[in-house]
PDB file of C-alpha atoms in Angstrom:
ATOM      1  CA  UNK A1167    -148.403 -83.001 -81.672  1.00 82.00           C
ATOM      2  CA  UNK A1168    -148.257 -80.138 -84.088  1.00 91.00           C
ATOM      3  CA  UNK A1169    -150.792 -78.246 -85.538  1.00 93.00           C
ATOM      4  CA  UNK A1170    -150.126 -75.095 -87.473  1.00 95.00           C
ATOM      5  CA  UNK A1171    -153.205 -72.677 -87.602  1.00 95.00           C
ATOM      6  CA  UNK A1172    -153.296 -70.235 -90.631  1.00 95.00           C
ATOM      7  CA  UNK A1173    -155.643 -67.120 -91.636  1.00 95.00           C
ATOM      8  CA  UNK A1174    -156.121 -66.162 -95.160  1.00 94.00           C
ATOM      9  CA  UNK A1175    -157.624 -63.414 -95.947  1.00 92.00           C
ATOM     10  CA  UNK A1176    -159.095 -62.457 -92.648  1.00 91.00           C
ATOM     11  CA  UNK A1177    -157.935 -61.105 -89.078  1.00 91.00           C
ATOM     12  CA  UNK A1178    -157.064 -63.627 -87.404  1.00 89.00           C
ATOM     13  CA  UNK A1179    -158.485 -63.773 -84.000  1.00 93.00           C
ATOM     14  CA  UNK A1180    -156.781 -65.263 -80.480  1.00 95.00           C
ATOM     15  CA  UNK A1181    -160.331 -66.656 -79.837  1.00 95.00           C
ATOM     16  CA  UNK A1182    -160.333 -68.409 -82.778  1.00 95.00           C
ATOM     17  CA  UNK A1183    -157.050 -70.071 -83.176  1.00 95.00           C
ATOM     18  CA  UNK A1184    -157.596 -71.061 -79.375  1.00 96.00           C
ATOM     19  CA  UNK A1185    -160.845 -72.760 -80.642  1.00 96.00           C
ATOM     20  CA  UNK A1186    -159.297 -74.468 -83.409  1.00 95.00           C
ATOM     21  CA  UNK A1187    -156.234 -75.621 -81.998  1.00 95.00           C
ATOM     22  CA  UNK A1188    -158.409 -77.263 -79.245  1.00 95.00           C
ATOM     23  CA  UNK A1189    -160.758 -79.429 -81.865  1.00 94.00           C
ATOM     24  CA  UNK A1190    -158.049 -80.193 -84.239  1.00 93.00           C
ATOM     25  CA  UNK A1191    -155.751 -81.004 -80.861  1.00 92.00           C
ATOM     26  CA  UNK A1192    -159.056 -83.683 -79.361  1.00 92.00           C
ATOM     27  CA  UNK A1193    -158.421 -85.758 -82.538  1.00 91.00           C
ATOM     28  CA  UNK A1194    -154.937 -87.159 -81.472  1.00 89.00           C
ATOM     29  CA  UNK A1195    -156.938 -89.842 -78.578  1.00 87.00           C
ATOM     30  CA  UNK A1196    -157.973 -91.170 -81.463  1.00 85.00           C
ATOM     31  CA  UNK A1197    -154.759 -91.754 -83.008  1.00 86.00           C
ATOM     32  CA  UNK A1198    -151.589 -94.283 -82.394  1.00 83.00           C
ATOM     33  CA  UNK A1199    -149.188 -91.998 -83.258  1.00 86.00           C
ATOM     34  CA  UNK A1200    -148.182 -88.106 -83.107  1.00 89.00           C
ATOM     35  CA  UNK A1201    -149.783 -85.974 -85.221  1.00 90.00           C
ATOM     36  CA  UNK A1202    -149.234 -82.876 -87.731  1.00 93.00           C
ATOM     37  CA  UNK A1203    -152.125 -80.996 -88.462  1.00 95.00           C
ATOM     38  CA  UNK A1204    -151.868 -77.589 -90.759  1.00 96.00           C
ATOM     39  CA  UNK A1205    -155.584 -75.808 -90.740  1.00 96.00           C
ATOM     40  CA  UNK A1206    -156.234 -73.106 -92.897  1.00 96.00           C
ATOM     41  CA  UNK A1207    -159.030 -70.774 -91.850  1.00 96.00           C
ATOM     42  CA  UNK A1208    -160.132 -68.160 -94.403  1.00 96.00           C
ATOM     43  CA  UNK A1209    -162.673 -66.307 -96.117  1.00 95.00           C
ATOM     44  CA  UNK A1210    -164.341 -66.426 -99.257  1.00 94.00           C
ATOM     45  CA  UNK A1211    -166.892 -64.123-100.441  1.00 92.00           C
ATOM     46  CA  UNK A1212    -169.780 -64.445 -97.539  1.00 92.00           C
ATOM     47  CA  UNK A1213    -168.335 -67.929 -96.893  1.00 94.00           C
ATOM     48  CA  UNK A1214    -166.137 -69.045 -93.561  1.00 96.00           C
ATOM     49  CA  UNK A1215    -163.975 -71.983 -95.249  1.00 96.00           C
ATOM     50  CA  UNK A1216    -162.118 -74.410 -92.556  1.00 96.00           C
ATOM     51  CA  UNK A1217    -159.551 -76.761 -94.303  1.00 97.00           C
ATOM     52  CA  UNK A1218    -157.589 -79.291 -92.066  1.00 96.00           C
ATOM     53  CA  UNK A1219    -155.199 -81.110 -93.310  1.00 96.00           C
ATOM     54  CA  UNK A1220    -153.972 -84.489 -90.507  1.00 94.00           C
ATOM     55  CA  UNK A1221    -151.139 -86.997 -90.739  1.00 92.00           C
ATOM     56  CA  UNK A1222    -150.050 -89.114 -88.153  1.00 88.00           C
ATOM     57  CA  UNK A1223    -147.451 -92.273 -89.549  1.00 84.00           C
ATOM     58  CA  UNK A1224    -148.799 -93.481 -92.147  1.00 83.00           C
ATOM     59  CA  UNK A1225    -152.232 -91.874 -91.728  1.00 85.00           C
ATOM     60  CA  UNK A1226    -152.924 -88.809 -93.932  1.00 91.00           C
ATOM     61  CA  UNK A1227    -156.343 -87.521 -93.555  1.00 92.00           C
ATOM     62  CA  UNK A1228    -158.138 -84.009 -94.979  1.00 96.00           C
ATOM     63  CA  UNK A1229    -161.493 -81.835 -94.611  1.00 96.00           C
ATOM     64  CA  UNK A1230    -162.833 -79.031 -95.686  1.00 96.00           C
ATOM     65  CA  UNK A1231    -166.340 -77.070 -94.412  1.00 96.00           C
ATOM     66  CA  UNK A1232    -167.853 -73.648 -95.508  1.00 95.00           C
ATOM     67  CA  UNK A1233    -170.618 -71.903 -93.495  1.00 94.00           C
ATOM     68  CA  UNK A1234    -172.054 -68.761 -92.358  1.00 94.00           C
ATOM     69  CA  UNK A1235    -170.245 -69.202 -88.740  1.00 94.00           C
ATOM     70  CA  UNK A1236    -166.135 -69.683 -88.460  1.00 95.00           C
ATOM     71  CA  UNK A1237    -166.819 -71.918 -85.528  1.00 96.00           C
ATOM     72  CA  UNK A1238    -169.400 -74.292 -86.977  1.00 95.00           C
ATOM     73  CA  UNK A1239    -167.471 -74.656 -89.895  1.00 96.00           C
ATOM     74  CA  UNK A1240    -164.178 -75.537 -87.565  1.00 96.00           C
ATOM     75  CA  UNK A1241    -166.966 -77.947 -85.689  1.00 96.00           C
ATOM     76  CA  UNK A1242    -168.303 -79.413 -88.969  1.00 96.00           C
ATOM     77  CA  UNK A1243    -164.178 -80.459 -90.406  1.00 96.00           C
ATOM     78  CA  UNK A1244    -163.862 -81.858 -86.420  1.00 95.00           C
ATOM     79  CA  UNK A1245    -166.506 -84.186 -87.009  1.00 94.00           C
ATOM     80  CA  UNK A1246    -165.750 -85.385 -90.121  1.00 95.00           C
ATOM     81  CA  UNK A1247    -162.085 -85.905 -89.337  1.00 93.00           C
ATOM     82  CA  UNK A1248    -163.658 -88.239 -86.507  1.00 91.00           C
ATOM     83  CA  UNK A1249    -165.565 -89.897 -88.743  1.00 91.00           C
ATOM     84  CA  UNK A1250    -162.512 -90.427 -90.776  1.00 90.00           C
ATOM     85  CA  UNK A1251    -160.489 -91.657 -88.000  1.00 87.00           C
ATOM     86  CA  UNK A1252    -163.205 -93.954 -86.498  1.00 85.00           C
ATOM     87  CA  UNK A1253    -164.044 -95.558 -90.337  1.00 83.00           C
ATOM     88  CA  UNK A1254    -160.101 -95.893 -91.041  1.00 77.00           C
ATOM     89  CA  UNK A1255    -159.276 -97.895 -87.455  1.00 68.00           C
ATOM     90  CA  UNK A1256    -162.826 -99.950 -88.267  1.00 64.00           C
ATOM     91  CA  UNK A1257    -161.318-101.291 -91.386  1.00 61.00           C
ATOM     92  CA  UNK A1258    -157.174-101.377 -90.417  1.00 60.00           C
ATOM     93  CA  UNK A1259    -159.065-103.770 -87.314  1.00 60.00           C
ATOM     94  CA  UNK A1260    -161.304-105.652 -89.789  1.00 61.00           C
ATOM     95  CA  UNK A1261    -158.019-106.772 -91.797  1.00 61.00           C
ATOM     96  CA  UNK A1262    -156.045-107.522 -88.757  1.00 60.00           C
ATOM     97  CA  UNK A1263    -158.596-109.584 -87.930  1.00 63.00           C
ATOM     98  CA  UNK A1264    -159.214-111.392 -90.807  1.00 65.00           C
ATOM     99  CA  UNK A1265    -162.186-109.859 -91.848  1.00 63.00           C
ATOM    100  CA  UNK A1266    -163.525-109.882 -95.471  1.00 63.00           C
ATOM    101  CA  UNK A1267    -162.243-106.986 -97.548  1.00 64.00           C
ATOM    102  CA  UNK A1268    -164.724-104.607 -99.409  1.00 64.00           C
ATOM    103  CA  UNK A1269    -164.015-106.462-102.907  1.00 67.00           C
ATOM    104  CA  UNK A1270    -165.064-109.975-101.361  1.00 72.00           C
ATOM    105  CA  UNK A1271    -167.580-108.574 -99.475  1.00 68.00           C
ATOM    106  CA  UNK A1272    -168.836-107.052-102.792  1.00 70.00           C
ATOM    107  CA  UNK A1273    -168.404-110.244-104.341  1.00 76.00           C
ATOM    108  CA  UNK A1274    -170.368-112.599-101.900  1.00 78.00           C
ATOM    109  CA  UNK A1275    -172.806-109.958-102.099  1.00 73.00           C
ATOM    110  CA  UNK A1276    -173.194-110.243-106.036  1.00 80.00           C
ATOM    111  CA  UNK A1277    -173.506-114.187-105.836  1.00 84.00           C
ATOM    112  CA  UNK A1278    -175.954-114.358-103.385  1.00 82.00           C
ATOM    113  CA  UNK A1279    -178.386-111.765-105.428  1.00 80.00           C
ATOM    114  CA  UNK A1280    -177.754-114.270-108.603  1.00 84.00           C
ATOM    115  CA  UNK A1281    -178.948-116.983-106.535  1.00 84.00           C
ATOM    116  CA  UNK A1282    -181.511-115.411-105.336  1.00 80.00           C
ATOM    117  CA  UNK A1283    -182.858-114.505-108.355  1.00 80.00           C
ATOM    118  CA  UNK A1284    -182.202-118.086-110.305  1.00 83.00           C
ATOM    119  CA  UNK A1285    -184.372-119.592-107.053  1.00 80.00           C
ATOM    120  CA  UNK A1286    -187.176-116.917-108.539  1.00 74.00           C
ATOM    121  CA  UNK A1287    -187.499-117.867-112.050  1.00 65.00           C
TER     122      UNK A1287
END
């Protein structure tokens, strides 16, 4: 695991790169393989910005949060990186399994509203 932490246009805090590194580093249980992670924490105007950029094999994955508060932002990016992770493995799984992929899915979907509304009329 590496992640890279990197200040722009702020002071860069030992707090705060602890804090980061720690979020960024919880996402790798979620993940097969080692990860690289480069995050970018800056400042813009009144705006905190957290940018996090994740790849892990064949896995590339990026987020980016502005708020009032450096570590909500940092939380926000977390949680949608999870959500990233968790949506990714849900549909890698669905293939493996043999599931229906979004364009059939999309597809059945379409027929049955036809049908539906043909039994209507």
């Amino acid at each position: 695991m590496n992640i890279t932490i990197t200040f722009r246009h702020m002071v860069g805090t030992e707090a705060v790169k602890k804090y980061a590194h720690e979020k960024v580093a919880k996402l790798q249980k979620f993940l097969r393989q080692a990860m690289t992670a480069q995050v970018t924490l800056s400042v813009e105007g009144l705006e905190h910005v957290a940018d996090v950029r994740v790849s892990a094999g064949g896995v590339a994955l990026h987020a980016t949060e502005r708020g009032e508060d450096m570590y909500a932002s940092i939380d926000r990016v977390h949680d949608k990186l999870e959500r990233q992770i968790r949506d990714g493995k849900g549909h890698t799984m669905a293939r493996k399994r043999g599931g229906t992929s979004a364009g059939e899915y999309a597809a059945e979907v379409e027929r049955e509203a036809e049908a539906a509304a043909r039994s209507r009329s």
